[in-house]
PDB file of C-alpha atoms in Angstrom:
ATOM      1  CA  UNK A   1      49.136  12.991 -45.946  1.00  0.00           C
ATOM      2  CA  UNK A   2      47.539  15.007 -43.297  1.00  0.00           C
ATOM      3  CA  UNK A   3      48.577  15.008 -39.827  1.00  0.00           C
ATOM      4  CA  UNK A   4      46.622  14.499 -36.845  1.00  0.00           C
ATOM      5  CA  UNK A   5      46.923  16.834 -33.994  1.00  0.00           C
ATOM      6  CA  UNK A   6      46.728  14.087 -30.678  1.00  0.00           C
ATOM      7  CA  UNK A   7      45.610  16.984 -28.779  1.00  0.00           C
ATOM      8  CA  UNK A   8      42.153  17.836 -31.083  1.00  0.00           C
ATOM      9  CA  UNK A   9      41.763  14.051 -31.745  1.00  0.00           C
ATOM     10  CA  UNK A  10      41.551  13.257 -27.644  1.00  0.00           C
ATOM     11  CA  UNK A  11      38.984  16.705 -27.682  1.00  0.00           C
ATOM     12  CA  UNK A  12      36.655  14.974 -30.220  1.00  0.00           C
ATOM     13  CA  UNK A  13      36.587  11.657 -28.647  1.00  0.00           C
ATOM     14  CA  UNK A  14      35.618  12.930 -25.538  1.00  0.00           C
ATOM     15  CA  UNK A  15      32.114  13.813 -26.125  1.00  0.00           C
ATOM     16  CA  UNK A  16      31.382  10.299 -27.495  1.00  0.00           C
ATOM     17  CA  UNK A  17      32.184   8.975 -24.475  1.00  0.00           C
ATOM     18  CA  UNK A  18      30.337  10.670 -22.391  1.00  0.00           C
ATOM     19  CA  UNK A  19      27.482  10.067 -24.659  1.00  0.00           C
ATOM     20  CA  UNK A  20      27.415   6.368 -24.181  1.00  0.00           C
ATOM     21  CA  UNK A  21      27.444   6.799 -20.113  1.00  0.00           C
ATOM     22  CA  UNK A  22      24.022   5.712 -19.295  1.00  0.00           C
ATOM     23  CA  UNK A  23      21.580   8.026 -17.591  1.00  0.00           C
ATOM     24  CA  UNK A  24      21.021   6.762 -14.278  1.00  0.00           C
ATOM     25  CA  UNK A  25      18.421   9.739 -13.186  1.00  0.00           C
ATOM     26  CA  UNK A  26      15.944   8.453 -16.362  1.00  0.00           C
ATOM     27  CA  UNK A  27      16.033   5.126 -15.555  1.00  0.00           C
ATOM     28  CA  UNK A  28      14.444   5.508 -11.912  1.00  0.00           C
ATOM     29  CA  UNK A  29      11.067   5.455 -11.308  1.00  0.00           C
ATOM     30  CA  UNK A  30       9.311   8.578  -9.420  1.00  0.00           C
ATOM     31  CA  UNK A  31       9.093   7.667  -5.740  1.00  0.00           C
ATOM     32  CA  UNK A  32       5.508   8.159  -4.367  1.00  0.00           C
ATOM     33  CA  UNK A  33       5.162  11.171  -1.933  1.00  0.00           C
ATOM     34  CA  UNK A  34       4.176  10.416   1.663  1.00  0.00           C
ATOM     35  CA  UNK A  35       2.615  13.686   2.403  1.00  0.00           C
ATOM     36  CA  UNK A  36       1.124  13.863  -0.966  1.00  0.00           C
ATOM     37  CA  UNK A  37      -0.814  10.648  -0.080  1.00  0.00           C
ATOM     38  CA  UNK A  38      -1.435  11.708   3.643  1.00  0.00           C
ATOM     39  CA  UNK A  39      -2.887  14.951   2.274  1.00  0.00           C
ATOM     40  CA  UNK A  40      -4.847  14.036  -0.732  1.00  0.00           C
ATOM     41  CA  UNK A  41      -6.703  10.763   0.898  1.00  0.00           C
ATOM     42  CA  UNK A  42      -6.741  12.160   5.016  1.00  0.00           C
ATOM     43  CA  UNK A  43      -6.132  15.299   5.634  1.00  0.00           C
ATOM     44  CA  UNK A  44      -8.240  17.750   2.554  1.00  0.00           C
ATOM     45  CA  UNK A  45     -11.585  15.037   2.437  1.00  0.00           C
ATOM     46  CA  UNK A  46     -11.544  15.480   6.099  1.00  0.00           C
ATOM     47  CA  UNK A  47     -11.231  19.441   6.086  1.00  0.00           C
ATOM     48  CA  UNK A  48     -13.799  19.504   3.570  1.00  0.00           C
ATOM     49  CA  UNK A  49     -16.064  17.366   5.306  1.00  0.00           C
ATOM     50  CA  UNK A  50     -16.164  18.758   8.214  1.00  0.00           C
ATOM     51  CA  UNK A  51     -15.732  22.603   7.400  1.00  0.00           C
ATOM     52  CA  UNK A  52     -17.573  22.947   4.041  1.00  0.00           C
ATOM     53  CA  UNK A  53     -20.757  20.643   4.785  1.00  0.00           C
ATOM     54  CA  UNK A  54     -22.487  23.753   5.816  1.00  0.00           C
ATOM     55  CA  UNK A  55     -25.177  24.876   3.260  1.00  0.00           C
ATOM     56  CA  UNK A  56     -23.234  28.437   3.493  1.00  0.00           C
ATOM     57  CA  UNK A  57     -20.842  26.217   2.204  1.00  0.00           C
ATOM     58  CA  UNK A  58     -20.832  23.256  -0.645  1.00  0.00           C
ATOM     59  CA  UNK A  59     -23.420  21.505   1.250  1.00  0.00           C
ATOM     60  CA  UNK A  60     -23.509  18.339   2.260  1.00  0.00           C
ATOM     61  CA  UNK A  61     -24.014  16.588  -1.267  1.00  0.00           C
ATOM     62  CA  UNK A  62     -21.278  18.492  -2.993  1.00  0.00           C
ATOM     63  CA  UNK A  63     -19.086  18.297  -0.153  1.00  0.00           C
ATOM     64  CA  UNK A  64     -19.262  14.192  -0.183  1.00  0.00           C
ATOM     65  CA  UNK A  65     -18.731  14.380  -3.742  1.00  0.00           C
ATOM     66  CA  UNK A  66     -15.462  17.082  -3.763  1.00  0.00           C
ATOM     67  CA  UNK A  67     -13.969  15.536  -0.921  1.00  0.00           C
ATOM     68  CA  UNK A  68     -14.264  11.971  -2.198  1.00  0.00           C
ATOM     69  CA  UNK A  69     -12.889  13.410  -5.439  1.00  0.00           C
ATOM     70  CA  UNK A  70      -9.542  13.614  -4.265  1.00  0.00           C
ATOM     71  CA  UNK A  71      -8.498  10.264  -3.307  1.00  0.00           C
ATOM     72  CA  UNK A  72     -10.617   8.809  -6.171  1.00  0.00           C
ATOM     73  CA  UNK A  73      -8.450  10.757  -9.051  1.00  0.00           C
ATOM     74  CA  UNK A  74      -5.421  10.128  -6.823  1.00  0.00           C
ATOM     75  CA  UNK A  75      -5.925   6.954  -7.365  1.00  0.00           C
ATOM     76  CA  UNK A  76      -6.717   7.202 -11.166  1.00  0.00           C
ATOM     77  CA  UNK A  77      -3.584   9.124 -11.374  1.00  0.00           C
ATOM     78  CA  UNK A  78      -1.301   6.381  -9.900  1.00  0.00           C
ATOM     79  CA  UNK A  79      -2.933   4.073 -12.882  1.00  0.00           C
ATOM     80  CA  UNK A  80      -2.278   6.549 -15.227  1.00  0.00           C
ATOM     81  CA  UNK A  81       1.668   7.102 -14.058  1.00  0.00           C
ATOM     82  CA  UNK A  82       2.540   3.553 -13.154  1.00  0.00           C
ATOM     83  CA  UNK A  83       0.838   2.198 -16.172  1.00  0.00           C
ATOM     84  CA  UNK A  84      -0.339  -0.935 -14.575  1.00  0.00           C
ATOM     85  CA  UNK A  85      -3.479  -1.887 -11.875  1.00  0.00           C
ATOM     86  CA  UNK A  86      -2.001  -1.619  -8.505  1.00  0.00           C
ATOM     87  CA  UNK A  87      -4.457  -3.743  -6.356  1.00  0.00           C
ATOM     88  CA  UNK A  88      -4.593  -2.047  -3.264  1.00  0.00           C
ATOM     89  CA  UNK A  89      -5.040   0.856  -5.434  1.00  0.00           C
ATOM     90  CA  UNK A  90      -7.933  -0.163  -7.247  1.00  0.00           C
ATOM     91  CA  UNK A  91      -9.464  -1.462  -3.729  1.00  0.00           C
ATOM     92  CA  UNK A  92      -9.084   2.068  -2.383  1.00  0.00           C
ATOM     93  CA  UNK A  93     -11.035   3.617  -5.233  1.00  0.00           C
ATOM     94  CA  UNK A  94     -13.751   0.675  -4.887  1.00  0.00           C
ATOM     95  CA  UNK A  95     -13.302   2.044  -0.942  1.00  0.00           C
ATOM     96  CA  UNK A  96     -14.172   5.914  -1.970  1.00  0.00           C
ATOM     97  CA  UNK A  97     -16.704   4.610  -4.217  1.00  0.00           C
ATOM     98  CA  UNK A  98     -18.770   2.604  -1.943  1.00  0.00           C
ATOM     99  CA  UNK A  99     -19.004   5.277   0.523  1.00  0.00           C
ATOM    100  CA  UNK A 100     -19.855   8.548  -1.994  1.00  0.00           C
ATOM    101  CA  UNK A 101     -22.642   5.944  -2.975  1.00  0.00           C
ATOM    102  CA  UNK A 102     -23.849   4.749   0.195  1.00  0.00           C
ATOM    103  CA  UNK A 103     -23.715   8.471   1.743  1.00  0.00           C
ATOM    104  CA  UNK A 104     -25.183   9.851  -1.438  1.00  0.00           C
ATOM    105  CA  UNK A 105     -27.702   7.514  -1.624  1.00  0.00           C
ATOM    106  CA  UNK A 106     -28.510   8.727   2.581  1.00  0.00           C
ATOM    107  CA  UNK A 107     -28.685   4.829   3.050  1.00  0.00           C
ATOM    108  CA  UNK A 108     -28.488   3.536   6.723  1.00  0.00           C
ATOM    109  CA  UNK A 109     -24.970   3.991   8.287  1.00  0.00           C
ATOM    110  CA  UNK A 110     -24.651   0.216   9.619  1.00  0.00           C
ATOM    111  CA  UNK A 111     -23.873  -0.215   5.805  1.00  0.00           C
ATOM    112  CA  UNK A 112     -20.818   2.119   6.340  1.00  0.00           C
ATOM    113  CA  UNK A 113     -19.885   0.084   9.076  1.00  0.00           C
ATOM    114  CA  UNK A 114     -20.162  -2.983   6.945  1.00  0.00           C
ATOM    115  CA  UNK A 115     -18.112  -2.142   4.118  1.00  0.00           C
ATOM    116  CA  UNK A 116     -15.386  -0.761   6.490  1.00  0.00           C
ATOM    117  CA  UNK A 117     -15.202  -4.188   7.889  1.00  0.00           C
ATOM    118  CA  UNK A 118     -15.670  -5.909   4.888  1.00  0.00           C
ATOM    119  CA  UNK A 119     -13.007  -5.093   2.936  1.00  0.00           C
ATOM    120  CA  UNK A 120     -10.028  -6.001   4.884  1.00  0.00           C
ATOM    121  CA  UNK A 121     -12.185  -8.889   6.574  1.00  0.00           C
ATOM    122  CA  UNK A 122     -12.461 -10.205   2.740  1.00  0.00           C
ATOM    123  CA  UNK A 123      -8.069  -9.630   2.631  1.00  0.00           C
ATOM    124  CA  UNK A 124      -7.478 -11.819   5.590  1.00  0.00           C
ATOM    125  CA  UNK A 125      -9.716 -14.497   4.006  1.00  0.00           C
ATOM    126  CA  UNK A 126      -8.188 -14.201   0.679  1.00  0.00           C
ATOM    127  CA  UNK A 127      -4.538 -14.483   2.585  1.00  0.00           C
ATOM    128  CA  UNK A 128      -5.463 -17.690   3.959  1.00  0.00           C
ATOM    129  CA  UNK A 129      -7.023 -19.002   0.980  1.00  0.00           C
ATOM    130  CA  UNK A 130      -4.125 -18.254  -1.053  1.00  0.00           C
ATOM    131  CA  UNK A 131      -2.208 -20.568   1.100  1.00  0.00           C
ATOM    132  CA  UNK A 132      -3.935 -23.497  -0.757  1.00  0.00           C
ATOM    133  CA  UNK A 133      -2.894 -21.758  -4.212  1.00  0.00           C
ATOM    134  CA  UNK A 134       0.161 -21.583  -6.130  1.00  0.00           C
ATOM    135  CA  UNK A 135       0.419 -17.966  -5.419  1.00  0.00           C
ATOM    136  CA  UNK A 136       0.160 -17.238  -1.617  1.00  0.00           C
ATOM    137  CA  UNK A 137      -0.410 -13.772  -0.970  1.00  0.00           C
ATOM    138  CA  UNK A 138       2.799 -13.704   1.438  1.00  0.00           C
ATOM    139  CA  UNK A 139       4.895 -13.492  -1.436  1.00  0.00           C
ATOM    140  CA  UNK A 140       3.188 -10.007  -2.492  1.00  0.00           C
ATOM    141  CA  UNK A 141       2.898  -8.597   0.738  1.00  0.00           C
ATOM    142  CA  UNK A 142       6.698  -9.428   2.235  1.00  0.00           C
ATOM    143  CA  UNK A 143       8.518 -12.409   0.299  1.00  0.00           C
ATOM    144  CA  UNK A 144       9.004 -10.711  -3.283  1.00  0.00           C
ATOM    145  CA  UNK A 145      12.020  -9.348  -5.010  1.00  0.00           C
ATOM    146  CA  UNK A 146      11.129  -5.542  -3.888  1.00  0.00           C
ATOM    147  CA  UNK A 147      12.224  -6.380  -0.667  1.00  0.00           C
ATOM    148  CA  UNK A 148      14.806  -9.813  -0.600  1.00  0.00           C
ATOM    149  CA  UNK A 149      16.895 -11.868  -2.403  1.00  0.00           C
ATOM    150  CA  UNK A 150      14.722 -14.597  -3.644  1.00  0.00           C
ATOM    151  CA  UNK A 151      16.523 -16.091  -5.780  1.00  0.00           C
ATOM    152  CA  UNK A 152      19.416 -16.787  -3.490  1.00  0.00           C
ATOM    153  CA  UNK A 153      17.181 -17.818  -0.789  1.00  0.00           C
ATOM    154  CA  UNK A 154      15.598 -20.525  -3.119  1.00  0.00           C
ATOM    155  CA  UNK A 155      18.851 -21.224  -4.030  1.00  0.00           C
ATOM    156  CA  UNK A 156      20.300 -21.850  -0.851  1.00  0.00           C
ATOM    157  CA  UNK A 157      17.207 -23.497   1.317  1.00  0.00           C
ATOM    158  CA  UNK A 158      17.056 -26.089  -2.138  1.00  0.00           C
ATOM    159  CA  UNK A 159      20.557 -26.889  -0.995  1.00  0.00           C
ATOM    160  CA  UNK A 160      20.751 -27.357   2.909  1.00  0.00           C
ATOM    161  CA  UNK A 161      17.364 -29.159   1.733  1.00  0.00           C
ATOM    162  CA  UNK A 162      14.908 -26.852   4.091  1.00  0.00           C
ATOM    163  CA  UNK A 163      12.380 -26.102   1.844  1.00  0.00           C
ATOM    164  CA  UNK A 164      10.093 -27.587   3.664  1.00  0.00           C
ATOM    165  CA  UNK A 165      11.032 -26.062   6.474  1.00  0.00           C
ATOM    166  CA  UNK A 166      10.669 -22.770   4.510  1.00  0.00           C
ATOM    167  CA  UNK A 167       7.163 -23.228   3.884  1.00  0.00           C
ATOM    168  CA  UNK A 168       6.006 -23.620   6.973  1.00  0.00           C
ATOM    169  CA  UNK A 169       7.232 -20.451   7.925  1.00  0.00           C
ATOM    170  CA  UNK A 170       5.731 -18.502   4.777  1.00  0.00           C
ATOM    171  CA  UNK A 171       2.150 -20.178   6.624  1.00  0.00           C
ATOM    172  CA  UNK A 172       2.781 -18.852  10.172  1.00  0.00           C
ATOM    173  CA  UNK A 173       3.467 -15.246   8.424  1.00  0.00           C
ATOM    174  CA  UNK A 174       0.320 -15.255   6.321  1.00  0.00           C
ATOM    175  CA  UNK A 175      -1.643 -16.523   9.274  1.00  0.00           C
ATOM    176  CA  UNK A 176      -0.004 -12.997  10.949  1.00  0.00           C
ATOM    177  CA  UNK A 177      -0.959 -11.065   7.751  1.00  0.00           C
ATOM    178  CA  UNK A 178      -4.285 -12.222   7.884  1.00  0.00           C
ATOM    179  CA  UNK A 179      -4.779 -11.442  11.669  1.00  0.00           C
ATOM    180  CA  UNK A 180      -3.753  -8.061  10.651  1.00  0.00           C
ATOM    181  CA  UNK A 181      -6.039  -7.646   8.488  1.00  0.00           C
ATOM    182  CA  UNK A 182      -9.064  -9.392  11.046  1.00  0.00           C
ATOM    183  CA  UNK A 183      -7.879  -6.570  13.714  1.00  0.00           C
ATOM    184  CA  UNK A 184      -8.145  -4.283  11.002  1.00  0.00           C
ATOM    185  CA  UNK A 185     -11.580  -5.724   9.928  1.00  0.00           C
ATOM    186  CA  UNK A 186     -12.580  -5.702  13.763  1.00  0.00           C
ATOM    187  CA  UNK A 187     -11.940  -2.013  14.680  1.00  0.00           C
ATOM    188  CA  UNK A 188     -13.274  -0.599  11.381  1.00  0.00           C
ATOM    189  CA  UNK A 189     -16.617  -1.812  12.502  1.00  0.00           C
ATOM    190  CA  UNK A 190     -16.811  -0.629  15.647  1.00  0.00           C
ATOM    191  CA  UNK A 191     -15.047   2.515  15.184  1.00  0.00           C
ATOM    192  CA  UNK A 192     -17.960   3.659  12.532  1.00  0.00           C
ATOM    193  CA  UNK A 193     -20.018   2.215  14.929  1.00  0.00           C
ATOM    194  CA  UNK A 194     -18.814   4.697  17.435  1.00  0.00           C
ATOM    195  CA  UNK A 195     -18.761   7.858  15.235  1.00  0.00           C
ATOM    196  CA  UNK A 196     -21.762   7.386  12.579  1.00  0.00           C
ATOM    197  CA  UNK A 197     -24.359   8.316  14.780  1.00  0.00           C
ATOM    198  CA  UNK A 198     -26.200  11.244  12.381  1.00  0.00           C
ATOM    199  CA  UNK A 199     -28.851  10.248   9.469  1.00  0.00           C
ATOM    200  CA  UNK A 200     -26.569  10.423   6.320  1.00  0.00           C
ATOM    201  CA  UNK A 201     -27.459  13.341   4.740  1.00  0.00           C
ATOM    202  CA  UNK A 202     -27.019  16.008   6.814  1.00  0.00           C
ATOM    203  CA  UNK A 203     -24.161  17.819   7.861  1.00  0.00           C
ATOM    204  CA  UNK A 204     -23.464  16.177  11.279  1.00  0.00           C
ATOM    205  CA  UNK A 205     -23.134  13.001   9.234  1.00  0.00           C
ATOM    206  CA  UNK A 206     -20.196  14.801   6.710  1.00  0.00           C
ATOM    207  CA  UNK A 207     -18.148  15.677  10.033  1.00  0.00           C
ATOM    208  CA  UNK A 208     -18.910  12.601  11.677  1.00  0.00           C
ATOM    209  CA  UNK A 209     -17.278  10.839   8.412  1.00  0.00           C
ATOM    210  CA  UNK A 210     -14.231  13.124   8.105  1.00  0.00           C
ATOM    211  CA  UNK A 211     -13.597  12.985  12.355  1.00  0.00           C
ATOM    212  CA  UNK A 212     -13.731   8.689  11.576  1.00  0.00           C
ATOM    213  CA  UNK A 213     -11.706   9.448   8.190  1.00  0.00           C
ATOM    214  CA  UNK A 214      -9.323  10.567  10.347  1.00  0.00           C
ATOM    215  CA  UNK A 215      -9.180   8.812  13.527  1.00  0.00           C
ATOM    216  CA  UNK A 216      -9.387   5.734  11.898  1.00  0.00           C
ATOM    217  CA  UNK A 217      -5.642   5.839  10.251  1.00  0.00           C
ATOM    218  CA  UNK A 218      -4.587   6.360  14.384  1.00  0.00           C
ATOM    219  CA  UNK A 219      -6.772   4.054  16.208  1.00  0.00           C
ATOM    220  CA  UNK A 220      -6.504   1.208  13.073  1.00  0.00           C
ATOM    221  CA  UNK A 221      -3.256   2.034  11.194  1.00  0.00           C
ATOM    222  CA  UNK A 222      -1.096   1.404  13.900  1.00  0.00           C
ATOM    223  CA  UNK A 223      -1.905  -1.825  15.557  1.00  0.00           C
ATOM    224  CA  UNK A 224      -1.849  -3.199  11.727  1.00  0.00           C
ATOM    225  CA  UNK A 225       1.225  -2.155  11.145  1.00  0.00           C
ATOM    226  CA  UNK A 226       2.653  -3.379  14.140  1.00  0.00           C
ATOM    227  CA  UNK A 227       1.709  -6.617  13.535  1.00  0.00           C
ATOM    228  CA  UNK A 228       3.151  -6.512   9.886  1.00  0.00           C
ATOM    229  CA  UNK A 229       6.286  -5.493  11.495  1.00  0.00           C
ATOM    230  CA  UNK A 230       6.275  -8.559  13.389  1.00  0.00           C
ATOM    231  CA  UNK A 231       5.366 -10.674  10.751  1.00  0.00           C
ATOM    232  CA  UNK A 232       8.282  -9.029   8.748  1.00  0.00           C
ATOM    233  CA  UNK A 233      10.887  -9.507  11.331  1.00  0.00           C
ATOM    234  CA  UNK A 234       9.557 -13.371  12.020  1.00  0.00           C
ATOM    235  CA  UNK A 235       9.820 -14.042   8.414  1.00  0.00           C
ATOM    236  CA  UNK A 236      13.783 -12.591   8.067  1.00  0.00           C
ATOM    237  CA  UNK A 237      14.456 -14.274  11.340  1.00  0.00           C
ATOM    238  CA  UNK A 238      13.514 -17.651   9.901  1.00  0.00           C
ATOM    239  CA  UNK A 239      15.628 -17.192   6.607  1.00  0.00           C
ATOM    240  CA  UNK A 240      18.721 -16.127   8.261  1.00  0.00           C
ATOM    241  CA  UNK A 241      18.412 -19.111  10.559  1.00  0.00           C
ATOM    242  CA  UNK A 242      17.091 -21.943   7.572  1.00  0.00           C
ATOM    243  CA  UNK A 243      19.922 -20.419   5.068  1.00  0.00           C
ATOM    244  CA  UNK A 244      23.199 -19.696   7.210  1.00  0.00           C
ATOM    245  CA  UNK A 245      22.982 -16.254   5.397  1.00  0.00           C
ATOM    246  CA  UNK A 246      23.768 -13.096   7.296  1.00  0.00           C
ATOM    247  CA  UNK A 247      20.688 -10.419   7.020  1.00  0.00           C
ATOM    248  CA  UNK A 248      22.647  -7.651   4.443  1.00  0.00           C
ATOM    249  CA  UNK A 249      22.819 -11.189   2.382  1.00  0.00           C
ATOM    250  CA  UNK A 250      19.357 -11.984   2.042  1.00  0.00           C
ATOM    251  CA  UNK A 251      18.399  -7.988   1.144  1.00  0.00           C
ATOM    252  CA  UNK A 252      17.265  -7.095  -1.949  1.00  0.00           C
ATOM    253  CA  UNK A 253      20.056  -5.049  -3.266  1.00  0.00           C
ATOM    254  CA  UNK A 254      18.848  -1.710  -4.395  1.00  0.00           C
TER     255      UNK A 254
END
């Protein structure tokens, strides 16, 4: 009979169990990069547009067309790496695309001006419709698993019996949401307004679109935000006060 040495035995099993740790590093999914975004759909369309409009440059044609390049296969690229439509997304591409046409096309710039209102005037309306729906758009925008506890919530509100309660509160934040995106809607419009003041096609129009590319993320960006802040802190307000729960307990834990 042959004898095992415990010492080699011990040496052989230990590289089976490190085999069967799981890989925590594969399992995460690539976080997006801030100044990747910032860069791609801001900062290089507006440098192009209003450096390279110049026909000792790309002209103004090409330079709609390279500078709306980059956020449109930015946005192509997040499809390809997530796998999946993201919605707001696929309504920034429609975005890009709407203006390379309309600009292209040297149509009046009150259409501009439309379809920067439009878009997130057509959001807020869709928030508040959704509140007649199964699937209120609250839930995407705040309420969802990325950022609390649902299932606890639910959970707890069914048993203190303040579900009703509950709902109420998911209206008043949409309502918020929605004004967000009516400010947003607002100051789109009259910032183009403001700063489309050349006949499209020419190069004072390209700089005019990159200076309101740019400005626009200040002047409209921020008040939005602010007011999805609010409606972020109303909502966890309510939830700690209709569910006894302490803030860290309604969390989504990461």
């Amino acid at each position: 009979m042959t004898e095992t040495n415990p010492t080699t035995a011990a040496t052989e099993q230990k590289p089976k169990k490190e085999s069967l740790q799981p890989k925590k590093e594969s399992s995460q999914p690539k976080k997006e990069s801030l100044l990747a975004n910032l860069l791609i759909n801001i900062v290089i369309p507006t440098l192009i547009l209003t450096k390279l409009s110049g026909d000792n440059w790309l002209g103004t044609k090409w330079a709609i067309v390279v500078a709306l390049a980059f956020p449109l296969l930015y946005g192509l690229h997040d499809l390809y790496r997530s796998g999946k439509v993201n919605f707001f997304s696929a309504l920034g591409t429609i975005s890009v695309l709407l203006t390379g046409g309309i600009s292209l096309l040297k149509l009046d710039a009150e259409y501009i001006a439309i379809k920067e209102a439009a878009i997130p005037g057509l959001l807020g309306i869709a928030t508040v419709a959704s509140l007649y729906t199964r699937w209120p758009l609250v839930k995407t925008f705040l309420y969802n698993d990325m950022v609390l506890d649902t299932a606890k919530i639910a959970r707890v509100l069914a048993g203190n019996g303040n579900q009703g309660a509950f709902e109420r509160t998911l209206q008043h934040a949409s309502w918020m949401i929605a004004g967000s995106f009516f400010l947003s809607s607002t100051l789109n419009y009259i910032l183009a307004k403001l700063m489309l003041q050349s006949p499209p096609g020419t190069e004072a129009f390209n700089i005019e679109l990159g200076k309101m590319t740019m400005v626009s993320y200040g002047v409209i960006f921020v008040p939005t935000a602010i007011i999805l802040l609010l409606a972020l802190f109303f909502l966890l307000y309510r939830i700690v006060k209709l569910t006894g729960l302490k803030l860290e307990e309604i969390m989504a834990q990461q």
